[in-house]
Every structure is written in structure tokens, then in C-alpha cells.
Amino acid sequence: MRAVSVAAPRGFDLSQLARTWELLLLLTARDVKLRYEGTILGFLWTLAKPLLLALVFSFALSKVLRIDVGDAPYVLFLLSALFPWTWFQSSVQFSAGSFSNNAALLKKVYFPRFVLPFSAITSQLIHFLLSIPILALLLLAADFSPGPEWLLGVPLLMAIQLLMLAGAVLLVASFNVFLRDLEHLVEVLMLLWLYLTPILYPLSLVKERIGSVIYLNPMASLIQAWRDLFLYDQLPGVDIWPALLFAGIALVAGSIAFKTLEGQFEVAL
Amino acid sequence: MKSPYNGQEVITLDNVSKRYYLYPQRVRELKKAILHLPTFLKDSRARQPFWALRDVSLTVRRGESVGIIGPNGAGKSTLLRIVSRLAPLTKGKLTVRGRVSPLLELGAGFHPQISGRENAVLNAVLLGLSHKEAQEKLPEIVEFSELGNFIDQPMRTYSSGMYVRLGFAVAVHVRPEILLVDEVLAVGDAEFQRKCFDHIEKLRQEQVTIVLVTHDLESVKRFCDRAVLLNHGVIAVEGEPQEVVDEYLSSHFEFSAGPTDGGDS
């Protein structure tokens, strides 16, 4: 016999759902604001990091190693994958400590706790959304004009990446309460993951050598889809199925981990 | 249980038990866990179960105020934590109808880098208000906190007194349906305590259900319609505040003479 029923005072759980949503928005707004608090260049810093990274990589990989990426300039080829990747990577990294760093709050007030790691996703999403116009301008300058396909493709890929992230951050943030090492481990793993994903190089390059094994990387097909959309205005096709599958797996695993471990937060935090 | 309150049952605990484990030493570092693996595994198995609450059944009706008293380690705070959903229960069943708000979790989640105003809104939503309600209450909260122009300054510029004032202002304006109060008297100066008690009294007149955990037996007699004496995780006596307090006091010598079981959990 183990049950907790908490009946809502009036009208279903709808008010609770609305409040959770508001909490998520408020935390997101706070995160975004905090990021730029006291900086003169503000939002430019968010752009500067991937842009600088792109310059370094483009020198090393297109000038020195001469990777063939087709007709697009290497910087654009890179950025079209690096921006969505940055959203993924920084969300996972920032969310890792979202339970363990908020122990005081979690031990005192009950609220739907998943909003904490989720707010890392949404605040990073804002940065990603703001970087899309920059990318569009750069593409325009290079005669790779963005097409109307973006209007459908961007929300679609965003939704898939959101689901994947939701599962991933629940998993990482929940386990990090019990093993704080995870925070550091995630940072290293993310760097490795960056190199293992077709971001710096085209998917076709690895597919020639290792075949479909590349699709075991949950981000491979998704990143490729982002690139095809941004560079060539191609809407995602059936090739997207590995990303969908992994998003589902992440979501299930993350929810189970969170549900199971949440009960132990009070003693572990 | 005779009670003048025949209203809806808002809190029902049905044979609720809560088990904690006491570990000789908790290892939460991968390095230590691996380096001392044999000890780590042995320690994990050497955990001692500790029942903070055992088969506690309690019903609180709307508008009632109930005082929970008992010696340290009796399970008073655990009981509140279970009702506020901060601690999952091990066995039994809990039903809570209505919005539960803890009083005096002052400034939980305040962020030093953003303004008092923004913190107040976020804090109010965390405590259970909708964003709209929080915005509506904001002028009152600012007024009550007496912070003046400081309200738009980042909270890192606040003195600790200002910090507490804003936290309290928010707590006061979050109208709960069920108010949980844990040890009001442990915090703040006399003036602050008086303000707290005025607030509790006001809520009580507004028919807010109150569960009060305290060592201050006078306040139980003053505020509560009913008192519950907890001892070693079990309800020892339940009834009229005066009777329960007397019972506690008369048996208190027994408790203090015997062995005590650690801190309040």
C-alpha cells in the first residue's frame, strides 16, 4: 500500500499545469537575464563563442586538412550544424547541476521540480533562436538564400531536439544529485561527442568508412537534418527516424530516472 | 475526536509511516567509491533503518488549526515535510486537498543578481500563486516590505534584515489554503515574531487551515483548536491543546531522563 493522492481544489490539474508553465517561463527569463547581466556586449557573447570556434575550425579543417564539404563555404557548412549543436551541448551542461545546485530551494518548497533542468533547455533555446537570423544573413551573403522550407523545418527539428533534450537533462540532472562527478564527466563527454558527430565534417565522409554505424550516434541524423535544412532548404525526410527513436528512448529513460530518483532527493541533497 | 469543525477533510493521513536509513558514512564521490569499494559496499549494507513516523493517522478539517508538539526527534518536522510533499512516505496513504504553503521558508530561491521585485514574483509563484496573482499582489508586497527604492536593486545589495523582510512580505501575501508552520519562534527578533503571530492569527480568522509545529507550548494553547503529541514517531496523545500540553509536560521528565534519539528530523 503506497499511494499519495493530491486532489486539486478546483477544476482538474489545469491550473497546476498553467503554473508549471509560468514557472518555466519565469526561470527562463531569469536565466537569460543573468547571462547578460553586467556585460557590455550581452548577446554578442553567445554568438561570439560558436563564431570564433567556427573560424578556428575552418582554418584547421578547410585550409590545412582540406575536407571536402561540397559547394558551401566551410564556415557556413560548420555553423549550420554548430548552432543547433551548441543548443544541445550547453543545455545538457547547464542542466547537470540544476538539482544539486538548488538544494536549499528543493528542500524547502514543493513545486514541479523538472522545471529547473527544463529551464536550462529553454534559455539555451532562446540563444539558438537568436542565432538563426545571423546564420540566415551569412547564408544570404553567400548566395545560399533561406527558403520557405525553414518555416516548417525549423519548428519540426526544434521539436525533435526538445524531446531529446528533455529526456537527456532529466537523466543527467537526476543522477548528478547522487554522483556529483557527472557534472564534470558530462563536460568531457560533450567535447568527445562533438567530434563524433558530423559537425566538423560531412556525414557522407564517415558513412563511406564505417557505414550505418554512425546512426548509433543519437545526434548524427538530427545534426545532418539541421544542416540540410539551413544550407540546402531541404525538409527532413525518412532519414530522421534515428533521431525520433533516440528522442523517444531519452524521454522514457529520463522520465523513469527522474520519477525513481526524485523520492531520494530529500536525503541526497 | 471531538472537534467543532465538521468541514471537509483537507489533510488525511492514513497509517503513514516514514523510514529513513542511517548510513555509517555516505560516499557521494566516484573517486572515493571506487578507491574504497569494499568499504563502500559494506557501508551501504550496514545502513540502519530508522522509522521517523510509524502508522500515523491524522485528519485535519478545513479551517482547523492543529499544533504538533513533542520532544526532539519525535517526527514533527517529518510529518510536515510529508504533508508538504517534500518527503515521500514509505507506507500508508496521504490525501491533501488545497494549496499547501509553508510559512517562513523565507526567501527560498532568491537570487542575489536580480532585483527584489523580480525575486518577489518568482518566489510567490514558487510558493503557489499564478503569475497574474503574483503581479497583482506585487504593490502590496513592496509596500509591506518597506524596501522603498531598494526594491529595484539587485538583492546582493540588501542587508540580511531587508532580505528577510522581503521574504516575509511574499509569504504573507501568498494566501494558502493550508498553512504549514515549522518553528516560527526559532527565527528573527521579537518584533518579527510578533508580526508572524499577527499574520497567523489573521489567517486563522480567515478560516485557513493551519498545522503548527513548535516547541513553544504557549503558542499551541493560544492558536490551536487541537494538539497532537508525537513521541518516537507515534501519536501519543491527541485532543484539547491544554490537556495535551499538560500530558506532555507531566511525561516530559520521563523523556528527558531516558535516552534521546538524535536530532529532529
PDB file of N, CA, C and O in Angstrom, chain B residues 183-227:
ATOM      1  N   GLU B 183       8.302  25.882  13.533  1.00  0.00           N
ATOM      2  CA  GLU B 183       9.178  26.625  14.429  1.00  0.00           C
ATOM      3  C   GLU B 183       9.322  28.108  14.101  1.00  0.00           C
ATOM      4  O   GLU B 183      10.394  28.593  13.795  1.00  0.00           O
ATOM      5  N   VAL B 184       8.209  28.830  14.192  1.00  0.00           N
ATOM      6  CA  VAL B 184       8.270  30.266  13.938  1.00  0.00           C
ATOM      7  C   VAL B 184       9.243  30.931  14.878  1.00  0.00           C
ATOM      8  O   VAL B 184       9.973  31.847  14.514  1.00  0.00           O
ATOM      9  N   LEU B 185       9.229  30.458  16.114  1.00  0.00           N
ATOM     10  CA  LEU B 185       9.954  31.180  17.155  1.00  0.00           C
ATOM     11  C   LEU B 185      11.454  31.024  17.045  1.00  0.00           C
ATOM     12  O   LEU B 185      12.204  31.706  17.723  1.00  0.00           O
ATOM     13  N   ALA B 186      11.889  30.122  16.174  1.00  0.00           N
ATOM     14  CA  ALA B 186      13.326  29.922  16.038  1.00  0.00           C
ATOM     15  C   ALA B 186      13.979  31.065  15.266  1.00  0.00           C
ATOM     16  O   ALA B 186      15.176  31.245  15.320  1.00  0.00           O
ATOM     17  N   VAL B 187      13.171  31.807  14.517  1.00  0.00           N
ATOM     18  CA  VAL B 187      13.754  32.843  13.651  1.00  0.00           C
ATOM     19  C   VAL B 187      13.383  34.253  14.090  1.00  0.00           C
ATOM     20  O   VAL B 187      12.281  34.494  14.549  1.00  0.00           O
ATOM     21  N   GLY B 188      14.308  35.172  13.905  1.00  0.00           N
ATOM     22  CA  GLY B 188      14.003  36.589  13.996  1.00  0.00           C
ATOM     23  C   GLY B 188      13.916  37.157  15.402  1.00  0.00           C
ATOM     24  O   GLY B 188      13.930  36.437  16.399  1.00  0.00           O
ATOM     25  N   ASP B 189      13.809  38.491  15.449  1.00  0.00           N
ATOM     26  CA  ASP B 189      13.736  39.164  16.742  1.00  0.00           C
ATOM     27  C   ASP B 189      12.285  39.231  17.218  1.00  0.00           C
ATOM     28  O   ASP B 189      11.368  38.742  16.560  1.00  0.00           O
ATOM     29  N   ALA B 190      12.100  39.869  18.379  1.00  0.00           N
ATOM     30  CA  ALA B 190      10.775  39.904  18.999  1.00  0.00           C
ATOM     31  C   ALA B 190       9.742  40.562  18.098  1.00  0.00           C
ATOM     32  O   ALA B 190       8.627  40.064  17.945  1.00  0.00           O
ATOM     33  N   GLU B 191      10.140  41.658  17.464  1.00  0.00           N
ATOM     34  CA  GLU B 191       9.237  42.409  16.599  1.00  0.00           C
ATOM     35  C   GLU B 191       8.789  41.533  15.419  1.00  0.00           C
ATOM     36  O   GLU B 191       7.621  41.483  15.047  1.00  0.00           O
ATOM     37  N   PHE B 192       9.757  40.806  14.892  1.00  0.00           N
ATOM     38  CA  PHE B 192       9.481  39.949  13.752  1.00  0.00           C
ATOM     39  C   PHE B 192       8.528  38.822  14.147  1.00  0.00           C
ATOM     40  O   PHE B 192       7.591  38.498  13.428  1.00  0.00           O
ATOM     41  N   GLN B 193       8.772  38.245  15.315  1.00  0.00           N
ATOM     42  CA  GLN B 193       7.904  37.171  15.799  1.00  0.00           C
ATOM     43  C   GLN B 193       6.481  37.657  16.008  1.00  0.00           C
ATOM     44  O   GLN B 193       5.524  36.965  15.698  1.00  0.00           O
ATOM     45  N   ARG B 194       6.385  38.890  16.518  1.00  0.00           N
ATOM     46  CA  ARG B 194       5.061  39.436  16.743  1.00  0.00           C
ATOM     47  C   ARG B 194       4.315  39.555  15.414  1.00  0.00           C
ATOM     48  O   ARG B 194       3.152  39.199  15.289  1.00  0.00           O
ATOM     49  N   LYS B 195       5.038  40.029  14.399  1.00  0.00           N
ATOM     50  CA  LYS B 195       4.444  40.158  13.071  1.00  0.00           C
ATOM     51  C   LYS B 195       3.985  38.787  12.548  1.00  0.00           C
ATOM     52  O   LYS B 195       2.923  38.657  11.949  1.00  0.00           O
ATOM     53  N   CYS B 196       4.818  37.777  12.792  1.00  0.00           N
ATOM     54  CA  CYS B 196       4.468  36.420  12.360  1.00  0.00           C
ATOM     55  C   CYS B 196       3.176  35.961  13.014  1.00  0.00           C
ATOM     56  O   CYS B 196       2.275  35.449  12.354  1.00  0.00           O
ATOM     57  N   PHE B 197       3.099  36.170  14.320  1.00  0.00           N
ATOM     58  CA  PHE B 197       1.928  35.695  15.046  1.00  0.00           C
ATOM     59  C   PHE B 197       0.677  36.463  14.649  1.00  0.00           C
ATOM     60  O   PHE B 197      -0.399  35.889  14.515  1.00  0.00           O
ATOM     61  N   ASP B 198       0.832  37.764  14.425  1.00  0.00           N
ATOM     62  CA  ASP B 198      -0.306  38.560  13.948  1.00  0.00           C
ATOM     63  C   ASP B 198      -0.818  37.985  12.634  1.00  0.00           C
ATOM     64  O   ASP B 198      -2.019  37.867  12.407  1.00  0.00           O
ATOM     65  N   HIS B 199       0.136  37.624  11.793  1.00  0.00           N
ATOM     66  CA  HIS B 199      -0.207  37.083  10.482  1.00  0.00           C
ATOM     67  C   HIS B 199      -0.942  35.755  10.610  1.00  0.00           C
ATOM     68  O   HIS B 199      -1.979  35.534   9.984  1.00  0.00           O
ATOM     69  N   ILE B 200      -0.418  34.877  11.460  1.00  0.00           N
ATOM     70  CA  ILE B 200      -1.048  33.564  11.648  1.00  0.00           C
ATOM     71  C   ILE B 200      -2.464  33.735  12.207  1.00  0.00           C
ATOM     72  O   ILE B 200      -3.419  33.095  11.755  1.00  0.00           O
ATOM     73  N   GLU B 201      -2.595  34.654  13.160  1.00  0.00           N
ATOM     74  CA  GLU B 201      -3.894  34.903  13.773  1.00  0.00           C
ATOM     75  C   GLU B 201      -4.904  35.382  12.724  1.00  0.00           C
ATOM     76  O   GLU B 201      -6.050  34.941  12.693  1.00  0.00           O
ATOM     77  N   LYS B 202      -4.408  36.253  11.836  1.00  0.00           N
ATOM     78  CA  LYS B 202      -5.261  36.807  10.785  1.00  0.00           C
ATOM     79  C   LYS B 202      -5.731  35.700   9.831  1.00  0.00           C
ATOM     80  O   LYS B 202      -6.903  35.604   9.501  1.00  0.00           O
ATOM     81  N   LEU B 203      -4.785  34.847   9.444  1.00  0.00           N
ATOM     82  CA  LEU B 203      -5.135  33.746   8.549  1.00  0.00           C
ATOM     83  C   LEU B 203      -6.137  32.817   9.211  1.00  0.00           C
ATOM     84  O   LEU B 203      -7.052  32.294   8.583  1.00  0.00           O
ATOM     85  N   ARG B 204      -5.945  32.630  10.502  1.00  0.00           N
ATOM     86  CA  ARG B 204      -6.824  31.728  11.223  1.00  0.00           C
ATOM     87  C   ARG B 204      -8.250  32.250  11.212  1.00  0.00           C
ATOM     88  O   ARG B 204      -9.215  31.494  11.036  1.00  0.00           O
ATOM     89  N   GLN B 205      -8.375  33.564  11.381  1.00  0.00           N
ATOM     90  CA  GLN B 205      -9.708  34.153  11.338  1.00  0.00           C
ATOM     91  C   GLN B 205     -10.319  34.043   9.952  1.00  0.00           C
ATOM     92  O   GLN B 205     -11.526  34.042   9.792  1.00  0.00           O
ATOM     93  N   GLU B 206      -9.451  33.948   8.941  1.00  0.00           N
ATOM     94  CA  GLU B 206      -9.947  33.798   7.574  1.00  0.00           C
ATOM     95  C   GLU B 206     -10.184  32.338   7.218  1.00  0.00           C
ATOM     96  O   GLU B 206     -10.291  31.985   6.045  1.00  0.00           O
ATOM     97  N   GLN B 207     -10.229  31.498   8.250  1.00  0.00           N
ATOM     98  CA  GLN B 207     -10.557  30.083   8.053  1.00  0.00           C
ATOM     99  C   GLN B 207      -9.517  29.298   7.236  1.00  0.00           C
ATOM    100  O   GLN B 207      -9.844  28.345   6.547  1.00  0.00           O
ATOM    101  N   VAL B 208      -8.260  29.755   7.308  1.00  0.00           N
ATOM    102  CA  VAL B 208      -7.199  28.988   6.664  1.00  0.00           C
ATOM    103  C   VAL B 208      -6.818  27.835   7.600  1.00  0.00           C
ATOM    104  O   VAL B 208      -6.723  28.026   8.809  1.00  0.00           O
ATOM    105  N   THR B 209      -6.657  26.664   7.033  1.00  0.00           N
ATOM    106  CA  THR B 209      -6.252  25.511   7.826  1.00  0.00           C
ATOM    107  C   THR B 209      -4.774  25.660   8.191  1.00  0.00           C
ATOM    108  O   THR B 209      -3.952  26.000   7.340  1.00  0.00           O
ATOM    109  N   ILE B 210      -4.460  25.447   9.464  1.00  0.00           N
ATOM    110  CA  ILE B 210      -3.080  25.660   9.902  1.00  0.00           C
ATOM    111  C   ILE B 210      -2.552  24.425  10.632  1.00  0.00           C
ATOM    112  O   ILE B 210      -3.234  23.851  11.479  1.00  0.00           O
ATOM    113  N   VAL B 211      -1.355  24.005  10.253  1.00  0.00           N
ATOM    114  CA  VAL B 211      -0.665  22.981  11.033  1.00  0.00           C
ATOM    115  C   VAL B 211       0.608  23.618  11.562  1.00  0.00           C
ATOM    116  O   VAL B 211       1.436  24.111  10.802  1.00  0.00           O
ATOM    117  N   LEU B 212       0.730  23.635  12.886  1.00  0.00           N
ATOM    118  CA  LEU B 212       1.812  24.363  13.537  1.00  0.00           C
ATOM    119  C   LEU B 212       2.705  23.383  14.288  1.00  0.00           C
ATOM    120  O   LEU B 212       2.241  22.628  15.132  1.00  0.00           O
ATOM    121  N   VAL B 213       3.984  23.387  13.947  1.00  0.00           N
ATOM    122  CA  VAL B 213       4.937  22.567  14.688  1.00  0.00           C
ATOM    123  C   VAL B 213       5.779  23.490  15.542  1.00  0.00           C
ATOM    124  O   VAL B 213       6.352  24.455  15.033  1.00  0.00           O
ATOM    125  N   THR B 214       5.819  23.234  16.825  1.00  0.00           N
ATOM    126  CA  THR B 214       6.580  24.143  17.674  1.00  0.00           C
ATOM    127  C   THR B 214       6.963  23.512  19.005  1.00  0.00           C
ATOM    128  O   THR B 214       6.386  22.523  19.445  1.00  0.00           O
ATOM    129  N   HIS B 215       7.981  24.099  19.617  1.00  0.00           N
ATOM    130  CA  HIS B 215       8.330  23.720  20.986  1.00  0.00           C
ATOM    131  C   HIS B 215       7.704  24.692  21.970  1.00  0.00           C
ATOM    132  O   HIS B 215       7.785  24.506  23.174  1.00  0.00           O
ATOM    133  N   ASP B 216       7.098  25.763  21.415  1.00  0.00           N
ATOM    134  CA  ASP B 216       6.513  26.782  22.266  1.00  0.00           C
ATOM    135  C   ASP B 216       5.086  26.391  22.616  1.00  0.00           C
ATOM    136  O   ASP B 216       4.156  26.569  21.839  1.00  0.00           O
ATOM    137  N   LEU B 217       4.930  25.827  23.818  1.00  0.00           N
ATOM    138  CA  LEU B 217       3.635  25.258  24.197  1.00  0.00           C
ATOM    139  C   LEU B 217       2.569  26.335  24.369  1.00  0.00           C
ATOM    140  O   LEU B 217       1.380  26.088  24.146  1.00  0.00           O
ATOM    141  N   GLU B 218       3.007  27.559  24.736  1.00  0.00           N
ATOM    142  CA  GLU B 218       2.051  28.650  24.909  1.00  0.00           C
ATOM    143  C   GLU B 218       1.347  28.966  23.600  1.00  0.00           C
ATOM    144  O   GLU B 218       0.143  29.183  23.556  1.00  0.00           O
ATOM    145  N   SER B 219       2.119  28.977  22.511  1.00  0.00           N
ATOM    146  CA  SER B 219       1.503  29.326  21.231  1.00  0.00           C
ATOM    147  C   SER B 219       0.541  28.240  20.771  1.00  0.00           C
ATOM    148  O   SER B 219      -0.433  28.511  20.077  1.00  0.00           O
ATOM    149  N   VAL B 220       0.795  27.009  21.175  1.00  0.00           N
ATOM    150  CA  VAL B 220      -0.140  25.927  20.839  1.00  0.00           C
ATOM    151  C   VAL B 220      -1.467  26.173  21.554  1.00  0.00           C
ATOM    152  O   VAL B 220      -2.542  26.090  20.969  1.00  0.00           O
ATOM    153  N   LYS B 221      -1.366  26.550  22.812  1.00  0.00           N
ATOM    154  CA  LYS B 221      -2.584  26.798  23.587  1.00  0.00           C
ATOM    155  C   LYS B 221      -3.334  28.005  23.037  1.00  0.00           C
ATOM    156  O   LYS B 221      -4.558  28.055  23.038  1.00  0.00           O
ATOM    157  N   ARG B 222      -2.544  28.974  22.540  1.00  0.00           N
ATOM    158  CA  ARG B 222      -3.130  30.225  22.093  1.00  0.00           C
ATOM    159  C   ARG B 222      -3.776  30.091  20.703  1.00  0.00           C
ATOM    160  O   ARG B 222      -4.847  30.632  20.446  1.00  0.00           O
ATOM    161  N   PHE B 223      -3.129  29.373  19.811  1.00  0.00           N
ATOM    162  CA  PHE B 223      -3.573  29.362  18.413  1.00  0.00           C
ATOM    163  C   PHE B 223      -4.365  28.137  17.991  1.00  0.00           C
ATOM    164  O   PHE B 223      -5.067  28.177  16.995  1.00  0.00           O
ATOM    165  N   CYS B 224      -4.183  27.025  18.710  1.00  0.00           N
ATOM    166  CA  CYS B 224      -4.665  25.768  18.129  1.00  0.00           C
ATOM    167  C   CYS B 224      -5.999  25.322  18.718  1.00  0.00           C
ATOM    168  O   CYS B 224      -6.295  25.541  19.890  1.00  0.00           O
ATOM    169  N   ASP B 225      -6.788  24.677  17.866  1.00  0.00           N
ATOM    170  CA  ASP B 225      -8.050  24.089  18.298  1.00  0.00           C
ATOM    171  C   ASP B 225      -7.801  22.690  18.823  1.00  0.00           C
ATOM    172  O   ASP B 225      -8.615  22.135  19.554  1.00  0.00           O
ATOM    173  N   ARG B 226      -6.665  22.144  18.423  1.00  0.00           N
ATOM    174  CA  ARG B 226      -6.407  20.754  18.736  1.00  0.00           C
ATOM    175  C   ARG B 226      -4.898  20.573  18.758  1.00  0.00           C
ATOM    176  O   ARG B 226      -4.173  21.254  18.039  1.00  0.00           O
ATOM    177  N   ALA B 227      -4.413  19.664  19.591  1.00  0.00           N
ATOM    178  CA  ALA B 227      -2.977  19.421  19.640  1.00  0.00           C
ATOM    179  C   ALA B 227      -2.706  17.932  19.518  1.00  0.00           C
ATOM    180  O   ALA B 227      -3.533  17.097  19.866  1.00  0.00           O
TER     181      ALA B 227
END
